Amino acid sequence: MSGSKKPQKISRRGFLFGGFRKKDDKEQLNSAAKPIAATEVDLDVLASANVAYENKRYVEASEKYRDFIKSEPHNANARKRFGHSLYMSGKYIQAKVELERSLKILGEDNFSALYLGLTYCRMGKNEKVLAVWKGYFNPEKINIQREVNLQMALIESDPEFPLAEAADMVEKVLGETLEQGEAESQAKA
């Protein structure tokens, strides 16, 4: 009987759902799907970056997000805010890189797609603006969606259309939408 195996303990859940998992997909110690705990120092950096971001101090926020992302490169929200801070600081090439990375991590994200399109507008890349904004769909913010669609139509109809003007118009509607949302939240309070 020395050649027989000892029975393994299997939970009911493991027994029922074990057949549906891929063999290599079972819980591994270093799986990317598992959350990674941040150190206290990282959390302090993230908190100070968030405070700077909320107070529209984008240069300071971008520096702090850069430090935080060094320790947690797969944090999509930090990357998204980092890209937005870089865009607002006028660093369009770096913003493009970070917003593309956040889209790669998240798959689809309206915020990242919108600002990546704005970044391409500021960089003067017609085809890329259209490619990114075609993936933008936000039925919750109709005003922004309408303006993005209008600017895409203008860019498609006239290859010489000034992309900076398109970015300015979208940013104007973004600002109006934010002000309207703030006014509604203050009215409820």
mmCIF file of C-alpha atoms in Angstrom:
data_model
loop_
_atom_site.group_PDB
_atom_site.id
_atom_site.type_symbol
_atom_site.label_atom_id
_atom_site.label_comp_id
_atom_site.label_asym_id
_atom_site.label_seq_id
_atom_site.Cartn_x
_atom_site.Cartn_y
_atom_site.Cartn_z
ATOM 1 C CA MET A 1 0.000 0.000 0.000
ATOM 2 C CA SER A 2 3.007 2.280 0.015
ATOM 3 C CA GLY A 3 2.407 3.056 -3.669
ATOM 4 C CA SER A 4 -1.077 4.487 -3.131
ATOM 5 C CA LYS A 5 -1.672 8.221 -3.007
ATOM 6 C CA LYS A 6 -3.058 9.982 0.000
ATOM 7 C CA PRO A 7 -6.382 11.651 -0.731
ATOM 8 C CA GLN A 8 -6.164 15.439 -1.103
ATOM 9 C CA LYS A 9 -8.465 17.668 0.811
ATOM 10 C CA ILE A 10 -10.675 19.563 -1.642
ATOM 11 C CA SER A 11 -13.241 22.146 -0.688
ATOM 12 C CA ARG A 12 -16.720 21.943 -2.155
ATOM 13 C CA ARG A 13 -16.093 25.093 -4.142
ATOM 14 C CA GLY A 14 -12.817 23.722 -5.448
ATOM 15 C CA PHE A 15 -14.513 20.462 -6.339
ATOM 16 C CA LEU A 16 -17.392 22.181 -8.156
ATOM 17 C CA PHE A 17 -15.428 24.873 -9.974
ATOM 18 C CA GLY A 18 -12.038 23.216 -10.255
ATOM 19 C CA GLY A 19 -12.828 21.717 -13.625
ATOM 20 C CA PHE A 20 -13.565 25.125 -15.114
ATOM 21 C CA ARG A 21 -10.202 26.658 -14.279
ATOM 22 C CA LYS A 22 -7.254 26.318 -16.567
ATOM 23 C CA LYS A 23 -4.487 24.208 -15.171
ATOM 24 C CA ASP A 24 -1.999 27.111 -15.101
ATOM 25 C CA ASP A 25 -4.595 29.612 -13.824
ATOM 26 C CA LYS A 26 -4.814 28.198 -10.311
ATOM 27 C CA GLU A 27 -3.722 30.485 -7.518
ATOM 28 C CA GLN A 28 -0.045 31.096 -7.824
ATOM 29 C CA LEU A 29 1.996 32.882 -5.242
ATOM 30 C CA ASN A 30 3.176 35.663 -7.556
ATOM 31 C CA SER A 31 0.021 36.052 -9.605
ATOM 32 C CA ALA A 32 -0.564 39.481 -11.150
ATOM 33 C CA ALA A 33 -4.256 39.159 -10.321
ATOM 34 C CA LYS A 34 -3.593 39.307 -6.607
ATOM 35 C CA PRO A 35 -3.467 42.760 -5.034
ATOM 36 C CA ILE A 36 -0.082 44.061 -4.107
ATOM 37 C CA ALA A 37 0.107 45.774 -0.749
ATOM 38 C CA ALA A 38 1.707 49.181 -0.812
ATOM 39 C CA THR A 39 4.078 50.280 1.879
ATOM 40 C CA GLU A 40 3.173 53.164 4.162
ATOM 41 C CA VAL A 41 5.649 55.404 2.352
ATOM 42 C CA ASP A 42 3.919 54.646 -0.956
ATOM 43 C CA LEU A 43 0.533 55.406 0.544
ATOM 44 C CA ASP A 44 1.808 58.746 1.861
ATOM 45 C CA VAL A 45 3.132 59.619 -1.598
ATOM 46 C CA LEU A 46 -0.174 58.601 -3.194
ATOM 47 C CA ALA A 47 -2.174 60.600 -0.642
ATOM 48 C CA SER A 48 -0.094 63.738 -1.189
ATOM 49 C CA ALA A 49 -0.335 63.260 -4.973
ATOM 50 C CA ASN A 50 -4.117 62.970 -4.704
ATOM 51 C CA VAL A 51 -4.319 66.134 -2.595
ATOM 52 C CA ALA A 52 -2.221 68.054 -5.126
ATOM 53 C CA TYR A 53 -4.359 66.673 -7.972
ATOM 54 C CA GLU A 54 -7.645 67.616 -6.309
ATOM 55 C CA ASN A 55 -6.316 71.141 -5.701
ATOM 56 C CA LYS A 56 -5.304 71.422 -9.385
ATOM 57 C CA ARG A 57 -1.585 71.623 -8.636
ATOM 58 C CA TYR A 58 -0.806 69.425 -11.619
ATOM 59 C CA VAL A 59 2.981 69.861 -11.782
ATOM 60 C CA GLU A 60 3.340 68.806 -8.137
ATOM 61 C CA ALA A 61 0.827 65.979 -8.608
ATOM 62 C CA SER A 62 2.659 64.630 -11.664
ATOM 63 C CA GLU A 63 5.952 64.500 -9.753
ATOM 64 C CA LYS A 64 4.364 62.607 -6.870
ATOM 65 C CA TYR A 65 2.460 60.210 -9.124
ATOM 66 C CA ARG A 66 5.728 59.493 -10.938
ATOM 67 C CA ASP A 67 7.301 58.496 -7.610
ATOM 68 C CA PHE A 68 4.310 56.336 -6.673
ATOM 69 C CA ILE A 69 4.180 54.560 -10.036
ATOM 70 C CA LYS A 70 7.789 53.472 -9.647
ATOM 71 C CA SER A 71 6.669 51.217 -6.806
ATOM 72 C CA GLU A 72 3.258 50.253 -8.246
ATOM 73 C CA PRO A 73 3.454 50.302 -12.043
ATOM 74 C CA HIS A 74 0.109 48.515 -12.538
ATOM 75 C CA ASN A 75 -2.003 51.019 -10.608
ATOM 76 C CA ALA A 76 -4.284 52.226 -13.414
ATOM 77 C CA ASN A 77 -5.939 55.041 -11.458
ATOM 78 C CA ALA A 78 -2.585 56.560 -10.512
ATOM 79 C CA ARG A 79 -1.423 56.267 -14.126
ATOM 80 C CA LYS A 80 -4.625 57.890 -15.362
ATOM 81 C CA ARG A 81 -4.234 60.824 -12.970
ATOM 82 C CA PHE A 82 -0.532 61.024 -13.775
ATOM 83 C CA GLY A 83 -1.332 61.267 -17.497
ATOM 84 C CA HIS A 84 -4.009 63.899 -16.868
ATOM 85 C CA SER A 85 -1.625 65.921 -14.673
ATOM 86 C CA LEU A 86 1.025 65.791 -17.392
ATOM 87 C CA TYR A 87 -1.536 66.916 -19.979
ATOM 88 C CA MET A 88 -2.650 69.815 -17.806
ATOM 89 C CA SER A 89 1.032 70.745 -17.312
ATOM 90 C CA GLY A 90 1.569 70.879 -21.080
ATOM 91 C CA LYS A 91 3.807 67.797 -21.235
ATOM 92 C CA TYR A 92 1.962 66.125 -24.082
ATOM 93 C CA ILE A 93 4.450 63.437 -25.102
ATOM 94 C CA GLN A 94 4.727 62.112 -21.546
ATOM 95 C CA ALA A 95 0.955 62.403 -21.109
ATOM 96 C CA LYS A 96 0.434 60.338 -24.256
ATOM 97 C CA VAL A 97 2.653 57.568 -22.911
ATOM 98 C CA GLU A 98 0.915 57.426 -19.531
ATOM 99 C CA LEU A 99 -2.612 57.600 -20.927
ATOM 100 C CA GLU A 100 -1.785 54.814 -23.395
ATOM 101 C CA ARG A 101 -0.468 52.713 -20.514
ATOM 102 C CA SER A 102 -3.606 53.282 -18.455
ATOM 103 C CA LEU A 103 -5.731 52.247 -21.446
ATOM 104 C CA LYS A 104 -3.576 49.157 -21.860
ATOM 105 C CA ILE A 105 -4.151 48.223 -18.210
ATOM 106 C CA LEU A 106 -7.872 49.078 -18.105
ATOM 107 C CA GLY A 107 -8.839 48.034 -21.616
ATOM 108 C CA GLU A 108 -11.522 50.671 -22.056
ATOM 109 C CA ASP A 109 -11.680 53.883 -20.106
ATOM 110 C CA ASN A 110 -13.566 56.983 -21.206
ATOM 111 C CA PHE A 111 -11.458 59.403 -19.187
ATOM 112 C CA SER A 112 -8.169 58.094 -20.586
ATOM 113 C CA ALA A 113 -9.544 57.928 -24.139
ATOM 114 C CA LEU A 114 -10.866 61.481 -23.946
ATOM 115 C CA TYR A 115 -7.593 62.952 -22.682
ATOM 116 C CA LEU A 116 -5.480 60.803 -24.999
ATOM 117 C CA GLY A 117 -7.487 62.264 -27.886
ATOM 118 C CA LEU A 118 -6.957 65.771 -26.514
ATOM 119 C CA THR A 119 -3.243 65.020 -26.216
ATOM 120 C CA TYR A 120 -3.112 63.927 -29.852
ATOM 121 C CA CYS A 121 -4.946 67.133 -30.771
ATOM 122 C CA ARG A 122 -2.284 69.184 -29.020
ATOM 123 C CA MET A 123 0.404 67.154 -30.793
ATOM 124 C CA GLY A 124 -1.267 67.661 -34.208
ATOM 125 C CA LYS A 125 -1.946 63.994 -35.044
ATOM 126 C CA ASN A 126 -5.244 63.859 -36.992
ATOM 127 C CA GLU A 127 -5.474 60.116 -37.594
ATOM 128 C CA LYS A 128 -4.637 59.196 -34.019
ATOM 129 C CA VAL A 129 -7.214 61.639 -32.627
ATOM 130 C CA LEU A 130 -9.916 60.018 -34.723
ATOM 131 C CA ALA A 131 -8.821 56.477 -33.837
ATOM 132 C CA VAL A 132 -8.883 57.191 -30.096
ATOM 133 C CA TRP A 133 -12.078 59.227 -30.024
ATOM 134 C CA LYS A 134 -13.963 56.605 -32.031
ATOM 135 C CA GLY A 135 -13.491 54.386 -28.974
ATOM 136 C CA TYR A 136 -14.904 57.060 -26.662
ATOM 137 C CA PHE A 137 -18.522 56.430 -25.716
ATOM 138 C CA ASN A 138 -20.004 58.149 -22.684
ATOM 139 C CA PRO A 139 -23.822 58.190 -22.537
ATOM 140 C CA GLU A 140 -23.677 59.617 -19.004
ATOM 141 C CA LYS A 141 -22.097 62.878 -20.211
ATOM 142 C CA ILE A 142 -24.062 63.713 -23.325
ATOM 143 C CA ASN A 143 -22.621 67.240 -23.710
ATOM 144 C CA ILE A 144 -19.056 65.942 -23.866
ATOM 145 C CA GLN A 145 -20.013 63.068 -26.165
ATOM 146 C CA ARG A 146 -21.792 65.465 -28.515
ATOM 147 C CA GLU A 147 -18.810 67.830 -28.634
ATOM 148 C CA VAL A 148 -16.345 64.997 -29.264
ATOM 149 C CA ASN A 149 -18.546 63.730 -32.114
ATOM 150 C CA LEU A 150 -18.796 67.244 -33.579
ATOM 151 C CA GLN A 151 -15.035 67.759 -33.444
ATOM 152 C CA MET A 152 -14.435 64.335 -35.019
ATOM 153 C CA ALA A 153 -16.778 65.273 -37.882
ATOM 154 C CA LEU A 154 -14.940 68.575 -38.402
ATOM 155 C CA ILE A 155 -11.547 66.831 -38.368
ATOM 156 C CA GLU A 156 -12.741 64.172 -40.827
ATOM 157 C CA SER A 157 -14.306 66.718 -43.192
ATOM 158 C CA ASP A 158 -11.309 69.060 -43.332
ATOM 159 C CA PRO A 159 -7.764 67.689 -43.142
ATOM 160 C CA GLU A 160 -6.486 71.220 -42.459
ATOM 161 C CA PHE A 161 -8.812 71.745 -39.482
ATOM 162 C CA PRO A 162 -6.824 73.208 -36.567
ATOM 163 C CA LEU A 163 -6.632 70.468 -33.945
ATOM 164 C CA ALA A 164 -5.806 72.958 -31.194
ATOM 165 C CA GLU A 165 -9.197 74.541 -31.833
ATOM 166 C CA ALA A 166 -10.883 71.132 -31.500
ATOM 167 C CA ALA A 167 -9.100 70.562 -28.188
ATOM 168 C CA ASP A 168 -10.115 74.030 -26.975
ATOM 169 C CA MET A 169 -13.783 73.379 -27.762
ATOM 170 C CA VAL A 170 -13.809 69.996 -26.011
ATOM 171 C CA GLU A 171 -12.039 71.489 -22.988
ATOM 172 C CA LYS A 172 -14.591 74.319 -22.897
ATOM 173 C CA VAL A 173 -17.457 71.820 -22.730
ATOM 174 C CA LEU A 174 -15.546 69.806 -20.112
ATOM 175 C CA GLY A 175 -15.187 72.916 -17.971
ATOM 176 C CA GLU A 176 -18.875 73.772 -18.333
ATOM 177 C CA THR A 177 -19.868 70.222 -17.415
ATOM 178 C CA LEU A 178 -17.656 70.278 -14.320
ATOM 179 C CA GLU A 179 -19.056 73.640 -13.216
ATOM 180 C CA GLN A 180 -22.601 72.376 -13.744
ATOM 181 C CA GLY A 181 -21.872 69.244 -11.695
ATOM 182 C CA GLU A 182 -20.372 71.289 -8.878
ATOM 183 C CA ALA A 183 -23.386 73.627 -8.856
ATOM 184 C CA GLU A 184 -25.771 70.654 -8.684
ATOM 185 C CA SER A 185 -23.848 69.054 -5.822
ATOM 186 C CA GLN A 186 -23.863 72.337 -3.867
ATOM 187 C CA ALA A 187 -27.604 72.723 -4.454
ATOM 188 C CA LYS A 188 -28.224 69.262 -2.984
ATOM 189 C CA ALA A 189 -26.123 70.009 0.109
#
